[in-house]
XYZ file of C-alpha atoms in Angstrom:
784
model
C 132.558 241.333 46.632
C 130.435 241.133 49.820
C 127.864 238.938 48.068
C 130.600 236.696 46.685
C 132.222 236.409 50.144
C 128.859 235.579 51.731
C 128.229 232.940 49.092
C 131.642 231.383 49.725
C 131.043 231.354 53.470
C 127.659 229.687 52.937
C 129.286 227.063 50.733
C 132.039 226.235 53.202
C 129.580 226.204 56.105
C 127.540 223.663 54.137
C 130.645 221.564 53.558
C 131.543 221.728 57.256
C 128.068 220.572 58.235
C 128.297 217.656 55.806
C 131.667 216.586 57.206
C 130.432 216.888 60.802
C 127.360 214.825 59.993
C 129.472 212.130 58.354
C 131.879 212.097 61.321
C 129.014 211.780 63.755
C 127.673 208.839 61.784
C 131.036 207.092 61.804
C 131.428 207.578 65.558
C 127.987 206.123 66.335
C 128.288 202.613 67.819
C 127.788 200.250 64.899
C 126.347 197.437 66.999
C 123.361 199.654 67.793
C 122.802 200.758 64.210
C 120.082 199.350 61.973
C 120.728 197.232 58.920
C 120.034 200.295 56.777
C 122.639 202.328 58.635
C 125.474 199.811 58.248
C 125.028 199.247 54.514
C 127.866 200.977 52.685
C 127.069 201.559 48.989
C 130.670 202.728 48.479
C 131.912 199.139 48.896
C 133.121 197.898 45.522
C 133.405 201.343 43.912
C 137.194 201.017 44.052
C 139.445 198.170 42.897
C 137.480 195.883 40.545
C 134.098 195.625 42.293
C 132.415 197.770 39.600
C 129.553 198.836 41.866
C 127.862 202.245 41.815
C 127.173 204.463 44.863
C 123.991 206.166 43.673
C 120.291 205.926 44.458
C 118.175 202.871 43.703
C 115.307 200.963 45.303
C 115.281 197.143 45.457
C 115.293 195.737 41.922
C 114.543 199.230 40.573
C 114.556 200.130 36.886
C 116.383 203.401 37.638
C 119.878 203.449 39.121
C 120.590 207.187 39.442
C 124.294 207.591 40.079
C 127.314 209.787 39.315
C 129.606 209.051 36.390
C 133.204 210.066 37.019
C 134.688 209.197 33.654
C 133.658 207.901 30.241
C 136.204 206.042 28.129
C 136.240 204.254 24.774
C 134.805 200.756 25.176
C 138.216 199.065 24.843
C 139.529 201.090 27.815
C 136.363 201.152 29.906
C 136.667 198.032 32.067
C 137.558 199.938 35.230
C 134.568 202.265 34.726
C 131.973 199.562 34.072
C 129.656 201.186 36.642
C 130.422 204.743 35.514
C 132.009 205.674 38.864
C 135.462 204.897 40.192
C 136.409 205.865 43.727
C 139.878 207.208 42.950
C 138.588 209.698 40.376
C 138.431 213.372 41.334
C 135.806 214.742 38.947
C 132.161 214.029 38.172
C 130.755 214.322 34.661
C 127.151 214.274 35.813
C 124.425 211.904 36.933
C 122.905 209.286 34.637
C 119.804 207.168 35.106
C 120.993 203.599 34.466
C 123.874 201.474 35.770
C 124.865 197.861 36.318
C 126.006 196.749 39.758
C 129.287 194.894 39.415
C 129.211 193.822 35.771
C 132.433 192.680 34.136
C 131.343 194.131 30.811
C 129.062 197.127 30.526
C 126.772 199.625 28.861
C 124.067 202.060 30.085
C 124.853 205.475 31.625
C 121.754 206.812 29.887
C 120.703 210.495 29.901
C 123.610 212.196 31.678
C 122.481 215.324 33.533
C 124.932 217.849 34.984
C 123.851 220.864 37.086
C 125.873 223.957 36.219
C 125.984 227.387 37.876
C 127.135 230.129 35.524
C 128.592 229.648 32.081
C 127.908 226.324 30.347
C 130.575 224.315 28.559
C 129.263 221.761 26.062
C 132.210 219.374 26.189
C 133.157 217.298 29.242
C 136.854 218.093 29.221
C 139.064 215.884 31.352
C 140.547 215.911 34.841
C 142.972 218.692 33.876
C 141.131 220.482 31.041
C 138.109 222.705 31.759
C 134.768 221.372 30.597
C 131.391 220.713 32.127
C 132.735 218.105 34.573
C 133.340 219.257 38.152
C 135.784 218.382 40.880
C 134.423 216.810 44.054
C 135.677 215.497 47.385
C 134.798 212.272 49.164
C 134.495 214.274 52.368
C 131.303 215.759 50.903
C 129.816 212.458 49.749
C 126.960 210.694 51.521
C 125.738 207.300 50.323
C 122.907 205.273 51.830
C 120.497 202.821 50.238
C 118.182 204.970 48.131
C 120.108 208.224 48.682
C 123.333 209.807 47.456
C 124.696 213.345 47.848
C 127.836 215.173 46.798
C 129.033 218.751 46.286
C 130.222 219.802 42.827
C 133.099 222.042 43.860
C 133.553 223.892 40.565
C 129.927 225.067 40.618
C 129.296 225.198 44.382
C 126.233 223.023 43.731
C 124.989 220.481 46.224
C 123.530 217.464 44.403
C 121.215 214.949 46.072
C 119.744 211.843 44.465
C 116.934 209.452 45.336
C 114.655 207.156 43.333
C 111.433 205.255 42.897
C 111.164 202.151 40.740
C 111.011 204.048 37.435
C 111.932 207.623 38.358
C 115.186 209.200 39.419
C 114.672 212.293 41.556
C 117.446 214.859 41.998
C 117.645 217.968 44.124
C 120.229 220.577 43.213
C 121.019 223.553 45.453
C 122.597 226.300 43.340
C 124.345 229.487 44.509
C 121.737 232.254 44.397
C 123.819 234.783 42.460
C 124.518 232.678 39.359
C 122.101 231.433 36.737
C 121.186 227.769 37.184
C 121.369 225.357 34.250
C 121.043 221.656 33.584
C 123.127 220.162 30.793
C 121.669 217.002 29.247
C 124.323 215.156 27.238
C 122.701 212.451 25.127
C 126.088 211.415 23.722
C 127.538 210.143 26.973
C 127.475 206.377 27.502
C 129.349 203.775 29.527
C 131.569 201.704 27.204
C 131.327 204.490 24.651
C 132.671 204.769 21.129
C 132.065 207.130 18.181
C 128.804 206.187 16.529
C 127.364 204.223 19.461
C 124.289 206.467 19.484
C 122.331 205.385 16.425
C 119.605 207.977 16.933
C 118.306 210.249 19.659
C 115.672 212.898 20.258
C 114.964 215.729 22.734
C 111.665 217.620 22.917
C 110.713 220.614 25.062
C 106.946 220.550 25.571
C 104.849 223.668 26.066
C 104.077 222.673 29.681
C 107.808 222.513 30.502
C 108.098 218.728 30.355
C 111.198 217.528 28.500
C 111.112 214.140 26.806
C 113.435 212.184 24.575
C 114.930 208.869 23.571
C 118.016 207.250 22.245
C 118.870 204.045 20.461
C 122.363 202.681 20.931
C 124.505 199.992 19.397
C 126.310 198.722 22.456
C 126.367 195.526 24.457
C 122.674 195.082 23.674
C 122.460 196.172 20.017
C 119.529 198.322 18.981
C 118.513 199.065 22.578
C 115.957 201.875 22.872
C 115.263 203.854 26.028
C 112.951 206.834 26.562
C 112.686 209.514 29.252
C 110.387 212.241 30.543
C 111.595 214.996 32.867
C 109.898 217.702 34.946
C 111.183 220.425 37.252
C 110.067 222.228 40.381
C 110.869 225.611 38.806
C 109.827 226.876 35.362
C 112.259 226.948 32.497
C 113.448 230.435 31.601
C 115.050 229.219 28.391
C 116.637 226.284 26.624
C 119.066 225.516 23.832
C 119.161 222.309 21.781
C 122.321 221.281 19.921
C 123.419 218.505 17.586
C 127.174 218.169 18.029
C 127.643 215.131 15.825
C 131.274 215.419 14.679
C 131.037 213.400 11.502
C 130.013 214.954 8.194
C 126.570 213.631 7.351
C 125.991 213.361 3.595
C 122.240 213.847 3.874
C 120.453 215.908 6.514
C 116.981 216.067 5.038
C 115.162 219.382 5.307
C 115.514 221.598 8.342
C 112.605 221.781 10.757
C 111.328 224.823 12.678
C 113.804 226.855 14.704
C 116.429 229.318 13.604
C 118.712 229.023 16.664
C 119.327 226.427 19.401
C 117.316 228.680 21.707
C 114.091 228.682 19.673
C 114.179 225.030 18.622
C 111.561 222.968 20.489
C 112.521 219.519 19.210
C 115.687 218.061 17.762
C 116.804 214.678 16.462
C 120.252 213.406 15.632
C 123.203 211.414 16.923
C 125.103 214.022 18.952
C 122.453 215.833 20.958
C 122.844 218.116 23.952
C 120.301 220.288 25.708
C 120.922 223.239 27.995
C 117.932 223.851 30.265
C 118.002 227.221 32.019
C 116.216 228.404 35.184
C 117.759 231.794 35.933
C 118.836 232.633 39.476
C 117.214 230.258 41.966
C 116.573 231.010 45.621
C 115.331 227.511 46.443
C 116.620 224.048 45.533
C 115.624 222.705 42.129
C 113.948 219.293 42.137
C 114.222 217.277 38.932
C 112.268 214.078 38.259
C 113.296 211.886 35.322
C 111.231 208.801 34.477
C 112.437 206.199 32.003
C 110.564 203.756 29.798
C 111.661 200.891 27.543
C 108.759 201.512 25.148
C 108.081 205.185 24.271
C 107.908 208.769 25.525
C 104.198 208.555 26.333
C 104.879 205.684 28.727
C 107.762 207.633 30.262
C 105.309 210.471 30.979
C 102.812 207.969 32.413
C 105.525 206.493 34.643
C 106.393 210.016 35.799
C 102.764 210.835 36.532
C 102.286 207.602 38.479
C 105.425 207.687 40.605
C 106.268 211.361 40.999
C 103.101 213.467 40.693
C 104.248 216.145 43.186
C 108.053 216.334 42.702
C 108.574 215.815 46.428
C 112.218 214.936 47.044
C 111.991 214.466 50.812
C 108.925 212.233 50.595
C 110.577 210.171 47.858
C 113.759 209.806 49.879
C 111.757 208.764 52.951
C 109.814 206.210 50.910
C 113.042 204.783 49.437
C 114.512 204.468 52.920
C 111.372 202.774 54.255
C 111.446 200.316 51.355
C 115.078 199.474 52.009
C 114.563 199.135 55.758
C 111.680 196.738 55.172
C 113.601 194.720 52.561
C 116.835 194.480 54.568
C 114.926 193.413 57.687
C 114.417 189.962 56.163
C 117.591 189.004 58.078
C 118.650 190.024 61.603
C 122.399 189.719 62.085
C 124.545 189.924 65.201
C 128.277 190.152 64.512
C 131.264 192.415 64.933
C 130.954 195.802 63.237
C 132.962 195.024 60.097
C 131.286 191.657 59.518
C 127.831 193.129 60.048
C 128.555 195.920 57.554
C 130.007 193.443 55.037
C 127.046 191.092 55.235
C 124.317 193.732 55.094
C 126.116 195.495 52.240
C 126.243 192.125 50.506
C 122.503 191.735 51.021
C 121.965 195.244 49.608
C 123.987 194.447 46.494
C 122.168 191.116 46.065
C 118.845 192.976 45.992
C 119.666 195.253 43.029
C 119.120 192.776 40.181
C 117.374 191.408 38.235
C 115.947 194.846 37.694
C 112.465 195.872 36.646
C 112.154 196.601 32.905
C 108.486 197.441 32.510
C 106.146 200.428 32.461
C 103.408 200.936 35.041
C 100.836 199.401 32.672
C 102.947 196.264 32.094
C 104.437 197.276 28.732
C 107.992 196.075 28.114
C 110.395 195.486 25.256
C 111.261 191.852 24.590
C 114.230 190.149 22.912
C 112.530 190.618 19.533
C 112.795 194.387 20.208
C 109.008 194.615 20.072
C 106.649 195.910 22.753
C 104.696 193.340 24.768
C 102.506 193.500 27.873
C 103.174 191.504 31.035
C 99.983 190.186 32.603
C 100.151 189.097 36.212
C 103.906 189.481 36.662
C 106.667 192.069 36.624
C 108.937 191.783 33.602
C 112.526 191.889 34.860
C 115.826 191.949 33.045
C 119.570 192.523 33.773
C 120.030 188.746 33.761
C 123.682 187.915 34.386
C 122.807 184.228 34.392
C 126.333 182.794 34.108
C 127.002 184.422 37.479
C 123.720 184.430 39.346
C 122.597 180.797 38.933
C 125.261 179.796 41.454
C 124.149 181.627 44.615
C 122.377 184.928 43.945
C 119.193 183.418 42.553
C 119.130 180.482 45.030
C 119.254 183.181 47.728
C 116.168 184.818 46.231
C 114.257 181.514 46.438
C 114.675 181.816 50.216
C 114.185 185.538 50.711
C 111.786 186.559 47.924
C 110.372 183.403 46.335
C 106.938 184.553 45.240
C 107.203 188.241 44.426
C 110.634 188.174 42.789
C 111.526 184.631 41.758
C 108.198 183.855 40.116
C 108.348 187.123 38.167
C 111.849 186.177 37.049
C 110.635 182.760 35.925
C 107.755 184.240 33.960
C 110.027 186.894 32.438
C 112.437 184.240 31.188
C 109.613 182.123 29.774
C 108.121 185.153 28.025
C 111.574 185.934 26.603
C 111.861 182.402 25.215
C 108.541 182.772 23.410
C 109.513 186.205 22.049
C 113.095 185.280 21.155
C 113.736 185.118 17.377
C 115.703 181.942 18.185
C 113.176 180.363 20.519
C 115.601 180.046 23.432
C 115.837 181.318 26.986
C 117.930 184.394 27.871
C 121.719 184.117 28.068
C 122.741 187.625 29.289
C 119.856 190.000 28.779
C 119.218 193.572 29.868
C 116.274 195.858 29.227
C 114.821 192.885 27.383
C 117.558 192.741 24.714
C 119.943 189.798 24.390
C 123.705 190.408 24.456
C 124.960 186.812 23.865
C 127.588 187.382 26.535
C 129.138 184.447 28.429
C 128.433 180.736 27.898
C 126.019 178.005 28.902
C 122.239 178.063 29.031
C 122.036 179.052 32.675
C 118.460 180.249 32.670
C 117.888 176.486 32.824
C 119.325 175.867 36.323
C 117.578 178.971 37.661
C 114.254 177.615 36.423
C 115.058 174.101 37.628
C 116.075 175.320 41.079
C 112.843 177.269 41.465
C 110.645 174.438 40.167
C 112.373 171.986 42.508
C 111.457 174.294 45.376
C 107.803 174.308 44.390
C 107.626 177.725 42.751
C 105.348 178.614 39.839
C 103.932 175.107 39.547
C 101.305 176.026 36.900
C 104.080 176.870 34.412
C 106.402 173.949 35.206
C 105.603 172.043 31.992
C 106.026 175.223 29.938
C 109.355 175.790 31.668
C 110.551 172.271 30.866
C 109.660 172.807 27.204
C 111.646 176.074 27.163
C 114.599 174.421 28.906
C 114.745 171.557 26.385
C 114.336 173.941 23.433
C 117.317 175.972 24.648
C 119.519 172.946 25.340
C 118.763 171.399 21.935
C 119.245 174.550 19.840
C 122.207 173.432 17.731
C 123.271 176.840 16.267
C 123.957 178.330 19.716
C 127.382 177.892 21.293
C 128.362 174.830 19.226
C 125.594 172.769 20.817
C 125.330 170.930 17.497
C 128.855 169.555 17.937
C 128.168 168.894 21.618
C 125.138 166.770 20.691
C 127.104 164.867 18.070
C 130.375 164.289 19.930
C 129.390 164.558 23.579
C 131.700 167.555 23.993
C 132.489 170.863 22.330
C 135.677 170.536 20.242
C 138.323 173.179 20.776
C 139.214 173.354 17.092
C 135.690 174.707 16.590
C 135.361 176.785 19.752
C 137.914 178.736 21.816
C 135.922 178.150 25.047
C 135.212 174.485 24.361
C 136.223 172.856 27.654
C 134.285 175.346 29.771
C 131.210 174.977 27.587
C 131.252 171.207 27.836
C 131.261 171.034 31.624
C 128.747 173.871 31.992
C 126.385 172.336 29.427
C 126.605 169.004 31.292
C 125.532 170.631 34.563
C 122.669 172.464 32.888
C 121.613 169.150 31.326
C 121.485 167.537 34.773
C 119.071 170.207 35.968
C 116.823 169.459 32.988
C 116.945 165.752 33.841
C 115.925 166.461 37.420
C 113.084 168.752 36.365
C 111.762 166.200 33.879
C 111.960 163.475 36.532
C 109.990 165.601 38.981
C 107.332 166.156 36.322
C 107.164 162.468 35.387
C 108.706 162.840 31.915
C 111.185 159.980 32.123
C 112.130 160.012 28.423
C 113.468 163.552 28.742
C 114.921 162.773 32.168
C 116.930 159.804 30.911
C 118.131 161.596 27.767
C 119.485 164.550 29.729
C 120.876 162.398 32.519
C 123.133 160.799 29.893
C 124.152 164.274 28.698
C 124.973 165.206 32.307
C 127.825 162.661 32.098
C 129.485 164.558 29.238
C 131.959 166.212 31.605
C 133.804 162.898 31.552
C 134.504 163.331 27.831
C 136.862 166.261 28.478
C 138.356 164.967 31.740
C 141.830 163.539 31.220
C 142.294 160.773 33.787
C 146.030 160.758 33.087
C 146.617 164.106 34.790
C 143.300 164.815 36.527
C 142.346 167.947 34.565
C 139.522 169.013 32.308
C 141.265 169.717 29.008
C 140.385 171.065 25.566
C 139.661 168.230 23.149
C 139.878 168.189 19.369
C 137.122 167.038 17.028
C 139.187 163.916 16.242
C 138.832 162.769 19.864
C 142.369 163.632 20.957
C 143.228 166.054 23.752
C 144.987 169.133 22.436
C 148.726 169.232 23.106
C 150.734 170.800 24.519
C 148.547 171.331 27.614
C 149.232 173.837 30.382
C 146.636 173.821 33.199
C 147.525 177.427 34.043
C 146.809 178.750 30.553
C 143.934 181.228 30.438
C 142.635 183.799 28.010
C 142.264 183.751 24.269
C 142.018 180.286 22.652
C 142.793 178.568 25.971
C 139.640 176.479 25.767
C 138.331 178.098 28.951
C 136.098 181.035 29.855
C 137.654 183.589 32.203
C 139.724 180.896 33.849
C 141.852 177.836 33.260
C 141.923 174.120 33.982
C 142.768 174.719 37.632
C 139.380 176.339 38.157
C 137.262 174.374 35.680
C 138.383 170.821 36.450
C 136.122 170.844 39.518
C 132.986 172.019 37.787
C 130.889 168.903 38.273
C 128.373 170.178 40.850
C 125.959 167.438 39.848
C 128.424 164.636 40.572
C 131.320 165.572 42.825
C 131.495 161.978 44.058
C 131.912 160.899 40.465
C 134.769 163.363 40.184
C 136.353 161.986 43.366
C 136.165 158.444 42.010
C 137.669 159.534 38.698
C 140.553 161.231 40.502
C 141.215 158.122 42.565
C 139.528 158.770 45.908
C 139.097 161.306 48.702
C 142.782 161.864 49.348
C 143.482 162.559 45.685
C 140.799 165.249 45.599
C 142.096 166.845 48.788
C 145.683 166.828 47.559
C 144.654 168.460 44.277
C 142.569 171.089 46.064
C 145.527 171.896 48.301
C 147.808 172.138 45.278
C 145.426 174.658 43.751
C 145.092 176.830 46.885
C 148.759 176.675 47.884
C 150.369 177.170 44.486
C 152.673 180.173 44.116
C 151.316 182.265 41.249
C 152.529 185.591 39.915
C 149.351 187.653 39.273
C 151.135 189.328 36.360
C 150.679 186.041 34.519
C 146.992 186.927 34.146
C 147.288 190.704 33.803
C 145.667 190.615 30.354
C 142.781 188.331 31.338
C 139.745 190.237 32.585
C 138.036 189.083 35.788
C 140.919 187.032 37.160
C 141.267 188.711 40.555
C 141.376 187.794 44.212
C 143.896 185.015 43.723
C 144.779 182.502 46.427
C 147.129 180.262 44.508
C 145.107 179.206 41.472
C 141.859 179.764 43.360
C 140.315 182.945 41.922
C 137.614 184.300 44.192
C 137.048 187.311 41.986
C 135.405 185.083 39.376
C 132.534 182.661 39.646
C 133.943 179.269 38.524
C 135.905 179.100 41.792
C 133.076 179.946 44.166
C 132.059 176.414 45.129
C 135.578 175.022 45.371
C 136.299 175.515 49.111
C 133.194 173.441 49.872
C 134.508 170.401 47.979
C 136.545 169.201 50.969
C 133.171 168.317 52.497
C 132.505 165.865 49.653
C 135.804 164.172 50.464
C 134.933 163.758 54.145
C 136.978 166.643 55.576
C 134.605 169.526 56.403
C 137.224 171.005 58.710
C 139.392 171.771 55.675
C 136.471 173.695 54.143
C 136.243 175.655 57.399
C 139.923 176.590 57.145
C 139.677 177.688 53.529
C 136.551 179.762 54.146
C 138.311 181.675 56.932
C 141.195 182.332 54.550
C 138.882 183.577 51.777
C 136.589 185.782 53.853
C 139.524 187.476 55.601
C 141.305 188.308 52.356
C 138.482 189.022 49.898
C 135.919 191.226 51.683
C 136.212 194.549 53.528
C 133.697 197.321 54.335
C 135.691 199.812 52.238
C 135.573 201.072 48.631
C 138.155 198.436 47.662
C 136.296 195.793 49.659
C 135.369 193.567 46.694
C 138.333 191.983 44.936
C 136.384 191.241 41.764
C 133.208 192.271 39.958
C 130.156 191.823 42.160
C 128.450 190.443 39.046
C 124.941 191.656 39.831
C 125.006 190.244 43.328
C 126.812 186.893 42.981
C 129.984 187.870 44.896
C 127.759 189.336 47.599
C 125.444 186.313 47.712
C 128.490 184.068 48.208
C 129.465 186.103 51.266
C 125.928 186.123 52.615
C 125.468 182.363 52.342
C 128.960 181.658 53.657
C 128.511 183.997 56.617
C 125.350 182.096 57.561
C 127.236 178.789 57.460
C 126.047 177.064 54.277
C 126.202 177.339 50.472
C 124.240 175.981 47.430
C 127.026 174.044 45.717
C 124.509 172.309 43.425
C 121.598 174.582 42.475
C 118.661 172.348 41.739
C 119.509 169.771 44.418
C 117.616 171.617 47.188
C 120.627 171.194 49.461
C 123.010 173.622 51.137
C 126.462 172.315 52.037
C 127.561 173.256 55.542
C 130.666 175.362 55.994
C 131.076 177.501 59.089
C 129.331 180.704 60.176
C 131.012 184.116 60.377
C 128.233 185.805 62.352
C 127.361 185.254 66.004
C 123.720 184.775 65.109
C 121.286 185.393 62.295
C 117.539 185.085 61.973
C 115.911 184.656 58.573
C 112.355 186.009 58.539
C 110.946 183.686 55.922
C 108.175 184.745 53.550
C 105.932 181.933 54.848
C 105.872 183.653 58.247
C 108.342 181.276 59.904
C 111.825 182.022 61.211
C 115.075 180.136 60.751
C 117.709 180.995 63.333
C 121.449 180.345 63.016
C 123.646 180.423 66.128
C 127.430 180.174 66.400
C 128.318 179.313 69.974
C 131.775 180.451 71.136
C 132.622 181.969 67.739
C 135.959 183.817 67.772
C 139.044 184.142 65.558
C 140.563 181.273 67.528
C 137.419 179.118 67.439
C 137.225 178.753 63.664
C 136.278 175.067 63.553
C 132.880 173.430 63.900
C 132.763 170.889 66.710
C 129.127 169.913 66.356
C 126.009 171.008 64.484
C 122.492 170.728 65.861
C 119.290 171.151 63.870
C 116.350 171.936 66.126
C 118.295 170.630 69.112
C 119.294 167.310 67.560
C 122.837 166.489 66.404
C 123.100 166.751 62.625
C 125.283 164.011 61.189
C 124.865 165.051 57.581
C 127.012 167.847 56.203
C 124.137 169.646 54.505
C 120.674 170.967 55.183
C 117.744 170.909 52.803
C 115.528 173.666 51.465
C 112.597 171.917 53.123
C 114.251 172.018 56.550
C 115.226 175.658 56.130
C 111.782 176.838 55.015
C 110.135 174.894 57.831
C 111.781 177.269 60.287
C 113.750 176.257 63.334
C 117.285 176.551 64.631
C 120.677 175.602 63.239
C 123.323 175.727 65.954
C 127.072 175.510 65.321
C 129.287 174.761 68.320
C 132.627 176.348 67.481
C 135.991 175.279 68.862
C 139.713 175.842 68.426
C 140.661 172.366 67.174
C 139.295 170.653 64.073
C 136.669 167.946 64.556
C 137.829 165.284 62.116
C 135.143 162.677 62.728
C 132.117 164.790 61.811
C 131.336 164.431 58.111
C 133.905 161.697 57.521
C 131.411 158.947 56.651
C 130.146 158.515 53.086
C 126.560 158.578 54.333
C 126.956 162.113 55.672
C 127.984 163.693 52.386
C 125.917 165.904 50.061
C 124.107 164.764 46.948
C 125.982 163.438 43.935
C 124.396 161.999 40.811
C 126.457 158.801 40.635
C 125.917 158.110 44.355
C 122.269 159.035 44.780
C 120.607 158.790 41.376
C 117.613 161.018 40.737
C 116.500 163.283 43.540
C 113.187 162.274 45.127
């Protein structure tokens, strides 16, 4: 009884210390805190942000994080990152997660520390199992570090990471035997039979290795692990809990009980790893590999030779501090936390998918070797081409963007279809979403002078992808100039997105002197007009016979609507390559402004879209929680009224972002929602990736300094910024008045100063002239 009472007192003293430390952190003046200190990884873990709170380094292959609930795939949307803030129990800690995906997978190699008796089933929030209750008062989350107390076991769990290794430290009560439960069945977006095969081996030196192959979002995906511990194993038990009757088992291998079996294979595996009573914390290092167990061991040897949790945590912090220091921001506490958290989320993907020797698994599901670049994956291209990847061309152009370019080109060569990635992770294609948006990411980078030696190879890959008729009804698009809705339920969205991608190919070919390709794709870039109904001013689904489908409702979204995660109200503006052409088609500046206002100001019952995933953050028919709307507030600039953009941006930022768990209204989509906030807070946005221009909005920070990779600095100042002074009176670039309503990549990378003079009343003359407006294809022709 005395020992039990002492243990309980120790536990509650530990909890009290954690709470006091967290309170002290919250009371520390935020304006004096570093960028690292104001990042809040909990942002987006509630509502529909789908972020995870666990440990990761920038662009790391491991995302070690808690999973609070696992559901069948058709009920898993809310748990796309494994963790949901309102949950009260933790299943365990798995090695892989997406940040903000709208669909999901991963949650590989779930590990749960257990003190005392081990249950083999997870149970649920009310039924005993191996899951444990926890409290947010005991949670700590910083970039590269996460900690929580598992109340049912009185175990303190701490997580940190290197690029390929997740490192955990578990402090067990001293009077109960310590165990780790490895559940190879658990998976985000799970279903019976998802695990096609798996393996666990206990080596004679105490190393535990294994693998599993799953049929999920990326079918046939294989992942391997190797795990070591700071204390010796005192025993183990290996189980195959596959519930289905298997007609043929083959012949049984060595081992008469789970406890004397050294290796096991099957589809329902669990392992209990036992350490006896521990009087010191247990450190666990788990490396992963996309290729095999031997490479997982090599990754473990390279990145965690000494199982030193504190040194690993310190290194992760130093890496994050260095990476976040690329921008210095002065702003009020909430804005500063929002923006730096946005930067943190933008730096999580694309993630490394390669062993230390360069081995990786490509879209052909074969092993290849990257030479001279890091192979990266987790390519949510439908989202990230808009702002997340253009941001990387400013912050990390050589190290990250060029590796991304080379990874996509390697994937095109290795693809069984000979095309660039669409939505790829861990090298395997998922075929999720629409368009061929690797193309604008390549075009944007080439236009900014990156990876010049491979520019011709990139153009070849871009054309091969855009001309591949079997993908996404491109064959019909090439024949008709649009995708017909009687052949394709997302036809209208595909047509306008293909047309934009085609424009980026035209611009790339023009830059490289290939005018035949440039002229062919410039004509294709006009195809948006083929689905634009001039009678009502909407992009509409069109039939193969050339007629628009009737009846037409611009608010219709979802299945067979003709649109992807949206409706005509969002997609009728998607002409980034030629917004002036759109204005002319609508009938002039005032027509565009009136239609934009009708979209923003419309009264909409959100229940109308309750069954359509990713429609969130609604302001009228503007849907900030999904990407097709992201450039829309900037379109007032194209119509000569930048002050209206400034109003709309204030409305969006105030309603869509908060430094709280529910602070993202929609999926962060591997950094795109966060990149939008980052660009917008600085005062400009890449409406047309590939044009090398950033359309001016208004800043939301008092000042910001970009420490550019070329050694120069670009400083943004917002004079007299306040809630009342929400309008831009004048803009100066390097001390000279800027009449144009955009800045170029060249001007930004040259360093200098962009100064916004803020005021209470709108300045209606600035940006009103046609000459001041951003690039449009029909106005400006090919870019120089």
